[in-house]
Short mmCIF file of C-alpha atoms in Angstrom, two decimals:
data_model
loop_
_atom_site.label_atom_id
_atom_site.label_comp_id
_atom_site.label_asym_id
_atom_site.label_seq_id
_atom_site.Cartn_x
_atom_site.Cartn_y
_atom_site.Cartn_z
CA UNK A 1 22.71 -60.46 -35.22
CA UNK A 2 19.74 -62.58 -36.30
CA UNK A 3 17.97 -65.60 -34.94
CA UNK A 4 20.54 -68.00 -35.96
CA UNK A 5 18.39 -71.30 -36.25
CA UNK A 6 21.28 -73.75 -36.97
CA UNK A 7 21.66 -73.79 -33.28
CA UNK A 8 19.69 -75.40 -30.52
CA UNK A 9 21.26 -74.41 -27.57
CA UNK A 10 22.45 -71.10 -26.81
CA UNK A 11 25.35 -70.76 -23.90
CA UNK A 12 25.39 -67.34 -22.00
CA UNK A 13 28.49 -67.08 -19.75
CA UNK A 14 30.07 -64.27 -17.68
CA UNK A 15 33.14 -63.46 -16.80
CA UNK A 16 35.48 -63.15 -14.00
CA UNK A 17 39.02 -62.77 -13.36
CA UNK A 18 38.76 -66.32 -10.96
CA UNK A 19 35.34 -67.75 -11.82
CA UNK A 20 33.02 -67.47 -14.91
CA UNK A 21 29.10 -68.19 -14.25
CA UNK A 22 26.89 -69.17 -17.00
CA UNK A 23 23.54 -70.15 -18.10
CA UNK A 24 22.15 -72.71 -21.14
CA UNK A 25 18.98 -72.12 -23.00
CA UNK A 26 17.45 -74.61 -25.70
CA UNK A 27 15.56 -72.84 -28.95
CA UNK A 28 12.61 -73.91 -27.21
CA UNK A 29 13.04 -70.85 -24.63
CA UNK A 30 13.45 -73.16 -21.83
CA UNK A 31 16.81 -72.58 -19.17
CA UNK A 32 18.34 -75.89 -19.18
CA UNK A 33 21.00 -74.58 -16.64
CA UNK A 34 20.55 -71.01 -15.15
CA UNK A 35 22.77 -70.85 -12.25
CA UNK A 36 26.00 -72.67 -13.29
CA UNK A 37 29.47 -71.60 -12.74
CA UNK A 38 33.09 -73.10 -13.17
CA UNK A 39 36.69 -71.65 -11.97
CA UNK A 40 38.95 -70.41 -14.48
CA UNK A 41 41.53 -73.24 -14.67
CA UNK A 42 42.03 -76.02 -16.99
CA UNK A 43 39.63 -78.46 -14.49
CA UNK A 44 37.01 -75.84 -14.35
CA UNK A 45 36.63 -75.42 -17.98
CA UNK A 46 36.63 -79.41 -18.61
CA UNK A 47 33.60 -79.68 -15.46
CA UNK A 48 32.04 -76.75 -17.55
CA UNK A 49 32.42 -78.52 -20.88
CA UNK A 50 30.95 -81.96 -19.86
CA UNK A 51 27.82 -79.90 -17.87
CA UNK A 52 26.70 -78.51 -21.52
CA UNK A 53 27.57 -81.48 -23.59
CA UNK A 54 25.41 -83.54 -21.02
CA UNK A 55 22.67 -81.69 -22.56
CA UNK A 56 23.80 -81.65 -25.90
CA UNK A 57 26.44 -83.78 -27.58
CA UNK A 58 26.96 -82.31 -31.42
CA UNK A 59 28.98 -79.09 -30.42
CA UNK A 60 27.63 -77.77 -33.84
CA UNK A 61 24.37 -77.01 -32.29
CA UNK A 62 25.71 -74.59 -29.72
CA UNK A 63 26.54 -71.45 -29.66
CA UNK A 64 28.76 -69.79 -26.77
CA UNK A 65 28.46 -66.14 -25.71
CA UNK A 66 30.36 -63.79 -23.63
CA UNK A 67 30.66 -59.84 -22.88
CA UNK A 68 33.84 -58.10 -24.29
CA UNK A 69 34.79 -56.92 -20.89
CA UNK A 70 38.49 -56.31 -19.94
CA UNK A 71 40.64 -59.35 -20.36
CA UNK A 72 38.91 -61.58 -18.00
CA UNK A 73 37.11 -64.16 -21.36
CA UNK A 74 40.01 -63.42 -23.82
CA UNK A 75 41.98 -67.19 -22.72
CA UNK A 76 37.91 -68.92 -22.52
CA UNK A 77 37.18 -67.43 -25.97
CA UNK A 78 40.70 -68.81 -27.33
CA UNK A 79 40.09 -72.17 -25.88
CA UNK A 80 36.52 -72.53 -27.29
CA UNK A 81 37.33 -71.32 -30.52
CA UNK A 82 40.60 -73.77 -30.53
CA UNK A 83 38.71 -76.85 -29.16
CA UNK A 84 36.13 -76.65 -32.21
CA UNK A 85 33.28 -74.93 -30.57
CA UNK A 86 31.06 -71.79 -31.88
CA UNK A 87 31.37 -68.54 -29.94
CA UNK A 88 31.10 -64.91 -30.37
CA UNK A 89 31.76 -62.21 -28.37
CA UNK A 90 28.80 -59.73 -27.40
CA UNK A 91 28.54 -55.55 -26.38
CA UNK A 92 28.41 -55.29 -22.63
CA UNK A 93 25.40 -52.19 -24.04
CA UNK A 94 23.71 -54.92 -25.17
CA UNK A 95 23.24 -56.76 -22.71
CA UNK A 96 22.99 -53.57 -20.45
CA UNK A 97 20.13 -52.40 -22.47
CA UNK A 98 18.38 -55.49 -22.22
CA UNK A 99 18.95 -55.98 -18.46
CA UNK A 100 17.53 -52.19 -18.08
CA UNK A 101 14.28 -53.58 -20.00
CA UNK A 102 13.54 -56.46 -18.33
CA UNK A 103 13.80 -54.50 -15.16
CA UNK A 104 16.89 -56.99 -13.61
CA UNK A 105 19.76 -56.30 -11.11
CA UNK A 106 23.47 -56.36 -12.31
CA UNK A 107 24.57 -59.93 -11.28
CA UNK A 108 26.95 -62.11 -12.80
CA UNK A 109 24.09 -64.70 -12.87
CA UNK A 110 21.77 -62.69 -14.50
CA UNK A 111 24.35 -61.18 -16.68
CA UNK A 112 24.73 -64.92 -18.00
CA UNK A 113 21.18 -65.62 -18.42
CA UNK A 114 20.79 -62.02 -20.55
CA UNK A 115 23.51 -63.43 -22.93
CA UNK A 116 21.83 -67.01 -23.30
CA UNK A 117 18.80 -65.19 -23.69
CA UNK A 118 20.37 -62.56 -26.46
CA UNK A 119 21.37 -65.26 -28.16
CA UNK A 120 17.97 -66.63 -28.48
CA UNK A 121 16.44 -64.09 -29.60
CA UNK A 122 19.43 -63.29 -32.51
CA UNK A 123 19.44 -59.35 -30.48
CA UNK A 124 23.11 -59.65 -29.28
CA UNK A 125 25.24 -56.73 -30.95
CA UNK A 126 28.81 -59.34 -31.88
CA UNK A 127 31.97 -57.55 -31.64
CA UNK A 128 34.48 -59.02 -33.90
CA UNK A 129 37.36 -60.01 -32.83
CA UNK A 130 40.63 -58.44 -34.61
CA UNK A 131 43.16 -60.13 -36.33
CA UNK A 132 46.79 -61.01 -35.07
CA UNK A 133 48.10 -57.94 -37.85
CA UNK A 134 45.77 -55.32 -35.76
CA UNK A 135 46.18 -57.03 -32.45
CA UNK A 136 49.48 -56.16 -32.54
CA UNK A 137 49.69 -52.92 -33.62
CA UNK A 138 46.77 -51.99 -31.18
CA UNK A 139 49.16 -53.46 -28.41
CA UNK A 140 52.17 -51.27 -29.77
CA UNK A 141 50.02 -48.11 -29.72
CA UNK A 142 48.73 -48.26 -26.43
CA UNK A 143 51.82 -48.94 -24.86
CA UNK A 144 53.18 -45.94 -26.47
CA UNK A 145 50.30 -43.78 -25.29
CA UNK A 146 50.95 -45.33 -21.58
CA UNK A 147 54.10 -43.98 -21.66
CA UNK A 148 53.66 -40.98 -23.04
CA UNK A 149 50.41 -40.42 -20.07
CA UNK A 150 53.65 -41.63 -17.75
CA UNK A 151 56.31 -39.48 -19.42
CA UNK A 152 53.88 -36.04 -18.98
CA UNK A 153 53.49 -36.83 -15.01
CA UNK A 154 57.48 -36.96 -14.94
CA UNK A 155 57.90 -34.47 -16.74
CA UNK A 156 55.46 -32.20 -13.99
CA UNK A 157 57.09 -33.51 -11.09
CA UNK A 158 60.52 -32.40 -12.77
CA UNK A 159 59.24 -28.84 -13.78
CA UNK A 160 57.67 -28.23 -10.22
CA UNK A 161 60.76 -28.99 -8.35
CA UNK A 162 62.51 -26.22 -11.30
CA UNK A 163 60.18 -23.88 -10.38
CA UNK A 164 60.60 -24.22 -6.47
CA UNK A 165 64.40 -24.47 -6.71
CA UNK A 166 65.07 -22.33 -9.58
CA UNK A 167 62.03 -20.59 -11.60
CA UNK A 168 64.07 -17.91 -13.42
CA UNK A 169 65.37 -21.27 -15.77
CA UNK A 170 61.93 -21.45 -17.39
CA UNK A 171 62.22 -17.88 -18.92
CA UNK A 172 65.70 -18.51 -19.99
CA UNK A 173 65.10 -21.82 -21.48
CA UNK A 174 61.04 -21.78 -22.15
CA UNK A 175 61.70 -24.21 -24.85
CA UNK A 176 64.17 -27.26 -25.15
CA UNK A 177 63.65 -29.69 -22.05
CA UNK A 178 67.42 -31.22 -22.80
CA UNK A 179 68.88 -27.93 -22.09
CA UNK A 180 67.11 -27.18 -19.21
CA UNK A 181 67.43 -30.60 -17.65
CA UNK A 182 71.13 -30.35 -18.53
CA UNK A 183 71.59 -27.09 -16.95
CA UNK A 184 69.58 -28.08 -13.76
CA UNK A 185 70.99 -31.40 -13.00
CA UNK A 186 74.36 -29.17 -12.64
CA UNK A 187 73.60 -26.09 -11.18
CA UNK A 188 70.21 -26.83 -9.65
CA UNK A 189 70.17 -23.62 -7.96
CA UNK A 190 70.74 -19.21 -8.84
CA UNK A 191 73.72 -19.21 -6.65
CA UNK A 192 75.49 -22.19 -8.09
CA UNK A 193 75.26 -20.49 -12.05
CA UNK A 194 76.86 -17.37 -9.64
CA UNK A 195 79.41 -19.37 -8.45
CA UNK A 196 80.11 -21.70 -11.68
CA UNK A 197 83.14 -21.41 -13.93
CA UNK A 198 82.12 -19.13 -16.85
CA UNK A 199 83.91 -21.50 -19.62
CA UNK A 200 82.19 -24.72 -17.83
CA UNK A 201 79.07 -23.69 -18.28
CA UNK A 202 79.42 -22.55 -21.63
CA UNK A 203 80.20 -25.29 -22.36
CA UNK A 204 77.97 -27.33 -20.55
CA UNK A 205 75.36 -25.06 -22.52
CA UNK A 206 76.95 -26.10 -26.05
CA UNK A 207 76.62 -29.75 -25.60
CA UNK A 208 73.42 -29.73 -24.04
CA UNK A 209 72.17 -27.74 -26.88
CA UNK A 210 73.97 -28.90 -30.37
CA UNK A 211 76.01 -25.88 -30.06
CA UNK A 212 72.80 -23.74 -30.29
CA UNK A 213 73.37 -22.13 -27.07
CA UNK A 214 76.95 -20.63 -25.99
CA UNK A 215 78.00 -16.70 -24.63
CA UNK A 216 75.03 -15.12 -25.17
CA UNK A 217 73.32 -17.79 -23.06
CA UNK A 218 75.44 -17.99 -20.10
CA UNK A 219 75.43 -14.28 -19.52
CA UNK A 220 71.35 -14.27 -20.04
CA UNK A 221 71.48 -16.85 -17.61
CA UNK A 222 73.68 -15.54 -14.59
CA UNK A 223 71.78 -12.36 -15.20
CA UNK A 224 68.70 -14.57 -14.73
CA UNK A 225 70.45 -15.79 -11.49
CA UNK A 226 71.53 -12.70 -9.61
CA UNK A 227 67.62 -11.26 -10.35
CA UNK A 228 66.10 -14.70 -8.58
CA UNK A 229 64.10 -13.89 -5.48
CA UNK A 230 65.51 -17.93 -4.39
CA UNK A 231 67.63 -17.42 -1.39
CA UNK A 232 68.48 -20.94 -1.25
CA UNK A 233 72.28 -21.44 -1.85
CA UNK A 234 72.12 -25.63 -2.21
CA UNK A 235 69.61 -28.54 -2.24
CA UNK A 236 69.55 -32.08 0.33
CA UNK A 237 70.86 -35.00 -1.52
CA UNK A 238 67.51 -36.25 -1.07
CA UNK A 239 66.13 -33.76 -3.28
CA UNK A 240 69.03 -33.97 -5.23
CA UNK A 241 68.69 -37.69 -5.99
CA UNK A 242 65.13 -36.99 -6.94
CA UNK A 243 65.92 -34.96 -9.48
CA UNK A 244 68.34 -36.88 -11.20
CA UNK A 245 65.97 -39.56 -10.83
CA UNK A 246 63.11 -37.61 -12.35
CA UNK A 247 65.67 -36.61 -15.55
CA UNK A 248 66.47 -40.66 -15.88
CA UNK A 249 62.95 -41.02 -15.75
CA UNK A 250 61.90 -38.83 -18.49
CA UNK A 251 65.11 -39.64 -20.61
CA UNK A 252 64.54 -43.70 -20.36
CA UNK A 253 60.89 -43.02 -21.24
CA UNK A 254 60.96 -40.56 -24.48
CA UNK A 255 63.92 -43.42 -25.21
CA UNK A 256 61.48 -45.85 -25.31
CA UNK A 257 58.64 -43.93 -26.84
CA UNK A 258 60.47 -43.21 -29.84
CA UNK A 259 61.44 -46.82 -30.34
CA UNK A 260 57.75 -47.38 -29.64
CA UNK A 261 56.78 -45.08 -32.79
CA UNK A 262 59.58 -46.42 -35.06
CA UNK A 263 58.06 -50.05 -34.36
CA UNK A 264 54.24 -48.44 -35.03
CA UNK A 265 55.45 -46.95 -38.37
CA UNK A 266 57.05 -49.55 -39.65
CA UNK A 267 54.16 -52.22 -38.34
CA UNK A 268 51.61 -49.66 -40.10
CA UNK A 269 53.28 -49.44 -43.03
CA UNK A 270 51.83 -52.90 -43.84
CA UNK A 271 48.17 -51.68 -44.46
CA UNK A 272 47.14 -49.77 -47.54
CA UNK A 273 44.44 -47.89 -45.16
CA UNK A 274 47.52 -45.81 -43.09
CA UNK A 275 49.05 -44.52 -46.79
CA UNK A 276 45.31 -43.72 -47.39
CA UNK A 277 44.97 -42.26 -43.99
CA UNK A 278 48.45 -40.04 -44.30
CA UNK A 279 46.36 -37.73 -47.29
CA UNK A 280 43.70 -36.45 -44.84
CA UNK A 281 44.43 -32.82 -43.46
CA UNK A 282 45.65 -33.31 -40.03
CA UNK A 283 46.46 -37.14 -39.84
CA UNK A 284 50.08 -37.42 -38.68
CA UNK A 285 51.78 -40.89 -38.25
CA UNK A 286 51.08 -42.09 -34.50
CA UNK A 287 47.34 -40.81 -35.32
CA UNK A 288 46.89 -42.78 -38.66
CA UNK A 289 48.01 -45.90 -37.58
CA UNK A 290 46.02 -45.13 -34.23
CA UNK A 291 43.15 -45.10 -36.45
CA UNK A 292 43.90 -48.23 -38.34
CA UNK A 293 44.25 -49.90 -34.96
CA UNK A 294 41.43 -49.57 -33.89
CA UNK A 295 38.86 -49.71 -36.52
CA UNK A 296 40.71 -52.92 -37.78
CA UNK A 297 39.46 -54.66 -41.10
CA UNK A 298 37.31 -52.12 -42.66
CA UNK A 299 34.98 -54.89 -44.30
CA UNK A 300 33.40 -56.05 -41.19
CA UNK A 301 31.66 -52.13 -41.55
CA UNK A 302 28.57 -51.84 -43.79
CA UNK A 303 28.18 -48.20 -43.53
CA UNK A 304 29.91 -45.12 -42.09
CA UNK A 305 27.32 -44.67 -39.34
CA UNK A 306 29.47 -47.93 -37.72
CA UNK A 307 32.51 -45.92 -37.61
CA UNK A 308 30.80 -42.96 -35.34
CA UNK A 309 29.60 -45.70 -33.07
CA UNK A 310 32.78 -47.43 -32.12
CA UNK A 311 34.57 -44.17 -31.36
CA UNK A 312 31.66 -42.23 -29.80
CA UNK A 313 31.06 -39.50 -31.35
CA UNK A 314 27.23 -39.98 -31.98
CA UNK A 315 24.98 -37.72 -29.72
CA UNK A 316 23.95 -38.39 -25.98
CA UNK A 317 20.95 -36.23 -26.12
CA UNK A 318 17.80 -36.69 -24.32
CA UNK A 319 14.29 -35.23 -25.44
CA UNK A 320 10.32 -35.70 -24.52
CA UNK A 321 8.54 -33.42 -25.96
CA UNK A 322 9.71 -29.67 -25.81
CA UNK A 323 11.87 -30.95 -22.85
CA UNK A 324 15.62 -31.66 -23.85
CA UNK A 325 17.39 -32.57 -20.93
CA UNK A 326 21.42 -33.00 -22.67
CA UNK A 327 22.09 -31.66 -25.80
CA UNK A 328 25.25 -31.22 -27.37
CA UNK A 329 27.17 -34.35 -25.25
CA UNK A 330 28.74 -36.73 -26.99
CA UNK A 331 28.46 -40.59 -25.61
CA UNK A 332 31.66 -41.48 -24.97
CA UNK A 333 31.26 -44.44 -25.82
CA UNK A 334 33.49 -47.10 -27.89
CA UNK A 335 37.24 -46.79 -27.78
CA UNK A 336 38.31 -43.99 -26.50
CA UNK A 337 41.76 -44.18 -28.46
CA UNK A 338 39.86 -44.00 -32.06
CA UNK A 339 37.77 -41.02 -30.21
CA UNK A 340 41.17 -38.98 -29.29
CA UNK A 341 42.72 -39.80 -32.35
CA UNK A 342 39.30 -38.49 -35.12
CA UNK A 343 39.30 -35.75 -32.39
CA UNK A 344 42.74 -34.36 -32.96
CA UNK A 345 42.36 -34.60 -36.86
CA UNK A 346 39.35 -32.48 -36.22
CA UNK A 347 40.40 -30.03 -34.54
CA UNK A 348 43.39 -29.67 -37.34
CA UNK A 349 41.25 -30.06 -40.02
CA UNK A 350 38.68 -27.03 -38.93
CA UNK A 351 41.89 -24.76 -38.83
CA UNK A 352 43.37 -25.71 -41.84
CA UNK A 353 41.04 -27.41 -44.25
CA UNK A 354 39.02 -25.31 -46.25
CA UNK A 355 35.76 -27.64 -46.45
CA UNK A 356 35.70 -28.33 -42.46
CA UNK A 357 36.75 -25.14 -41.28
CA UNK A 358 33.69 -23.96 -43.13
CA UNK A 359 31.26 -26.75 -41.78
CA UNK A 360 32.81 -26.09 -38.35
CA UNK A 361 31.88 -21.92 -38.67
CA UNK A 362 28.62 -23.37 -39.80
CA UNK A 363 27.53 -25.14 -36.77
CA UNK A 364 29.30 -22.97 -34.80
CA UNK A 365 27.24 -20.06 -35.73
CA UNK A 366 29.09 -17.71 -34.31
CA UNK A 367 27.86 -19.07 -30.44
CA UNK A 368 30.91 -19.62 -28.54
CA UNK A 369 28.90 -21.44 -26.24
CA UNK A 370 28.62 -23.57 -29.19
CA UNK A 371 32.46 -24.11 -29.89
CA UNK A 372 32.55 -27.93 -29.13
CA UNK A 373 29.24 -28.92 -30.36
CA UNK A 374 30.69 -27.72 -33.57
CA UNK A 375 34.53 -29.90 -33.20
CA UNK A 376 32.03 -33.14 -32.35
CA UNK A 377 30.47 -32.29 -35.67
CA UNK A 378 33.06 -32.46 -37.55
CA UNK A 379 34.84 -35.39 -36.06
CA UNK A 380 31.49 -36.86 -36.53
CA UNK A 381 31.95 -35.94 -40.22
CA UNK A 382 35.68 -37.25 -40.76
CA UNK A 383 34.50 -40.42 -39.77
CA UNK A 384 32.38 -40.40 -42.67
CA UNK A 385 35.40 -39.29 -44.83
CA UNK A 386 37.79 -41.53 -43.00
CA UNK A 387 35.00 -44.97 -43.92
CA UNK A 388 35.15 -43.34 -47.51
CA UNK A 389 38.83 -43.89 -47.60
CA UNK A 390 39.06 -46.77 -46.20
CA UNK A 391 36.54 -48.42 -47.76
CA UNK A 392 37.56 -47.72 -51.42
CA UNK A 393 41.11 -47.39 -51.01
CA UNK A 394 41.09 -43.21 -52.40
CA UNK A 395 43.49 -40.66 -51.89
CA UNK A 396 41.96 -37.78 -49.42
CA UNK A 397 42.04 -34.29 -52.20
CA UNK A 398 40.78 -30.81 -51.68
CA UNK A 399 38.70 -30.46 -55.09
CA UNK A 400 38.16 -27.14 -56.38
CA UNK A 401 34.12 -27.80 -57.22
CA UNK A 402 33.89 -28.17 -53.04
CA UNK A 403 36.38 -25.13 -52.64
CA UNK A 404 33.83 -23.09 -55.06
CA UNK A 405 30.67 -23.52 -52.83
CA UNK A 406 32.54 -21.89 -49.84
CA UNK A 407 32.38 -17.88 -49.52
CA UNK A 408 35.35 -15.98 -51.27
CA UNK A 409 36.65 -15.00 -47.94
CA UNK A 410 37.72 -18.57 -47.16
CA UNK A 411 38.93 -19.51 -50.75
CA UNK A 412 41.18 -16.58 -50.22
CA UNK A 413 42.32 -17.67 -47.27
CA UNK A 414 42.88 -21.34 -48.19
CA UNK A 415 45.15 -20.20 -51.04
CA UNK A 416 46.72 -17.97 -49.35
CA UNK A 417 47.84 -20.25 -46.28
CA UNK A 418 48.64 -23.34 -49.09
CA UNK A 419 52.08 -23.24 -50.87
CA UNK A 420 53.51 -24.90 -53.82
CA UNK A 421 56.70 -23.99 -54.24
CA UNK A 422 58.71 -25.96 -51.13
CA UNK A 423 61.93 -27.96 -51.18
CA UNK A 424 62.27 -31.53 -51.53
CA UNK A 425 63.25 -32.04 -48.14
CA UNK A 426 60.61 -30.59 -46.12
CA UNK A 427 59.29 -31.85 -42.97
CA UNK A 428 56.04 -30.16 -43.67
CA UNK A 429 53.39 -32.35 -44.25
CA UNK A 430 52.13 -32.71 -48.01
CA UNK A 431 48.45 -32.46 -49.22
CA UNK A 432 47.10 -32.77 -52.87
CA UNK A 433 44.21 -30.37 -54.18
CA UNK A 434 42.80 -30.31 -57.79
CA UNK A 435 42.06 -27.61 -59.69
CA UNK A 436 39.08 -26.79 -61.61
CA UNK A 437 41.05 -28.33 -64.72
CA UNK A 438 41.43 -31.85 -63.18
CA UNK A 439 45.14 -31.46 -62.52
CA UNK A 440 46.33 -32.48 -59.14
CA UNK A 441 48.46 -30.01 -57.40
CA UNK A 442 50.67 -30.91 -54.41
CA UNK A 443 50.78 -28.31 -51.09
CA UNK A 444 51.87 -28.06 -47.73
CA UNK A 445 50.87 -25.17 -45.14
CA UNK A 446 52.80 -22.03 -44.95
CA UNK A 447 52.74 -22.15 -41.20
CA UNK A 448 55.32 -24.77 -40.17
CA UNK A 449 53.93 -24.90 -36.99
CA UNK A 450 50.57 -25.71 -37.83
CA UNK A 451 52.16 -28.16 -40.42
CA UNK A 452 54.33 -30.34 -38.19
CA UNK A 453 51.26 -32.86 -36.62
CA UNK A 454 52.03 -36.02 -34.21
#
């Protein structure tokens, strides 16, 4: 930000979840108020407001600042902006790393007088603040990622008590939870399948399954029982009601997640970045929109560099000298959604994509030491690609001229994993690569596995 000289008095304030403290400079470097604080009610902000207008009365001549930290300023920022006044919001690194050089302590007084004093000086790093369109598809996303965090620990609690009531289900059904939950919400132990009416649980088995299980799968299953070392014959209704409660748990919540990612898709839909987005190798649904999200509007970015700075993925390395004291680290830094999200396309796209799997053996070097120093790389490179997109609005396309720089080994490879010939109706993602005639040619990945991304 730069000296902005249409203002004389610069407002630093901190906040809290009950009070906010804050400190007024003039552009004449001189603290007009440096130890002044107000509660976070209606009354409080009025006392605050007729404290800085006492000093000046043209609201156009100051400028309010406050850190982007947690919620705490979100309803001060909204009633500033509402009531006419100018504020911005600033980096908490910013005013870290200026705190750090002036040698201070971390106090929500001095924090205040740092922003005031930022301000000044036209060094504050302004985060922009998203638009409603974003906002809410942000919210939608992180709710969705909350419950899937939530879902996983459910899910553990209900696969531990399988494996101390009745392990031997996990080899019979190591795939397809609704079976298995099914199955152990009935016969939650190796003596009850013993015990069970052969046509009950086949049939319990059909409806559990879509009819995919039946015969075969009871028999595999009370031979699975009458080999379990469990000696067990029944469970307390404590435990009992725990694990019913753990499968309502996990049903109500992958309920609600896929109502979650219905509401993301079609709320994404509305941007021409997530269509853009859906061409990159490796960028599923949840993960574009993720991605869209949190970058927001892409015009508030000058140059890609921005992009590897709000999700991170620029280098924490230290050096003096010969002496490097972290290398390979990344920072961490920025939102750690947009992080997660470049990092999964990353670690798809060195698999699959000709051009990063490639740059990814590159770096790699064959060092396996090495091995995520080399994914950071290239997540640090899709978010060059991903600005590209973005920015101009272009379809993501494997072009042969980049495919004919890479050794034959991997051109082989490439076309040997891509196919043309699919059906209509596949649920393999598509990807577009042009030939060394200029004609586009549409693909998806042999391996279905590999193909079928979040």
């Amino acid at each position: 930000m730069q000296k902005q000289d249409s203002y004389d008095y610069y407002v630093g304030i901190d906040c809290a979840q009950n009070k906010h403290d804050f400190a007024m400079k003039n552009n004449q470097d001189k603290f007009l108020i440096k130890k002044g604080h107000f509660s976070n009610t209606l009354q409080g902000y009025e006392k605050f407001l007729n404290t800085v207008l006492s000093k000046c009365l043209n609201k156009d001549k100051i400028l309010f600042g406050m850190e982007v930290t947690g919620i705490y300023g979100t309803n001060l920022y909204e009633r500033l902006k509402s009531d006419g006044y100018h504020v911005v919001m600033i980096s908490p690194d910013s005013v870290k790393n200026y705190r750090d050089y002036k040698r201070l302590n971390k106090t929500d007084k001095i924090d205040s007088a740092c922003i005031a004093e930022l301000l000044l000086n036209g060094d504050a790093q302004i985060v922009h603040v998203e638009k409603n369109g974003y906002t809410d598809l942000k919210a939608y996303i992180r709710r969705r990622n909350a419950l899937k965090v939530t879902c996983t620990q459910e899910t553990n609690r209900f696969l531990a008590k399988v494996c101390l009531y009745f392990p031997d289900l996990l080899k019979v059904f190591p795939s397809g939870r609704a079976t298995l939950k099914a199955i152990f919400s009935i016969y939650p132990t190796p003596y009850s399948i013993i015990e069970a009416d052969f046509d009950e649980l086949v049939s319990v088995l059909q409806k559990a399954s879509k009819n995919k299980f039946g015969v075969d799968k009871a028999n595999e299953l009370i031979h699975a029982a009458r080999n379990s070392i469990v000696v067990r014959k029944s469970i307390s209704d404590g435990e009992l009601y725990n694990i019913h409660s753990l499968i309502d748990s996990i049903d109500s919540l992958e309920s609600e997640i896929r109502n979650l990612e219905k509401i993301i898709d079609s709320k994404a839909e509305e941007f021409p970045a997530y269509h853009v987005l859906l061409t990159l190798t490796g960028c599923g649904k949840i993960t574009a929109a993720t991605i869209v999200a949190e970058i927001g509007d892409i015009s508030r970015f000058h140059k890609a560099s921005q992009i590897v700075s709000l999700a991170g993925l620029y280098g924490d390395n230290s050096k003096s000298g010969s002496s490097v004291n972290k290398r390979g680290k990344i920072s961490k830094k920025g939102s750690r959604y947009l992080r997660h999200a470049i990092y999964m396309v990353a670690e798809f796209a060195r698999r699959n994509n000709p051009i990063f799997k490639a740059y990814f053996t590159r770096k790699k070097n064959g060092d396996r030491t090495k091995h995520t120093l080399a994914v950071n790389a290239v997540a640090n490179k899709l978010c060059k690609v991903i600005y590209s997109l973005m920015k101009n609005q272009s379809t993501y396309i494997i072009q042969y001229r980049d495919l004919a720089k890479l050794s034959e080994s991997t051109q082989n490879e490439f076309f040997q994993n891509a196919e043309t010939d699919f059906s209509a109706k596949t649920r393999r993602k598509k990807y577009l690569y042009e030939d060394e005639y200029g004609e586009l040619h549409e693909f998806v990945f042999k391996s279905l596995k590999t193909a079928l991304i979040e």
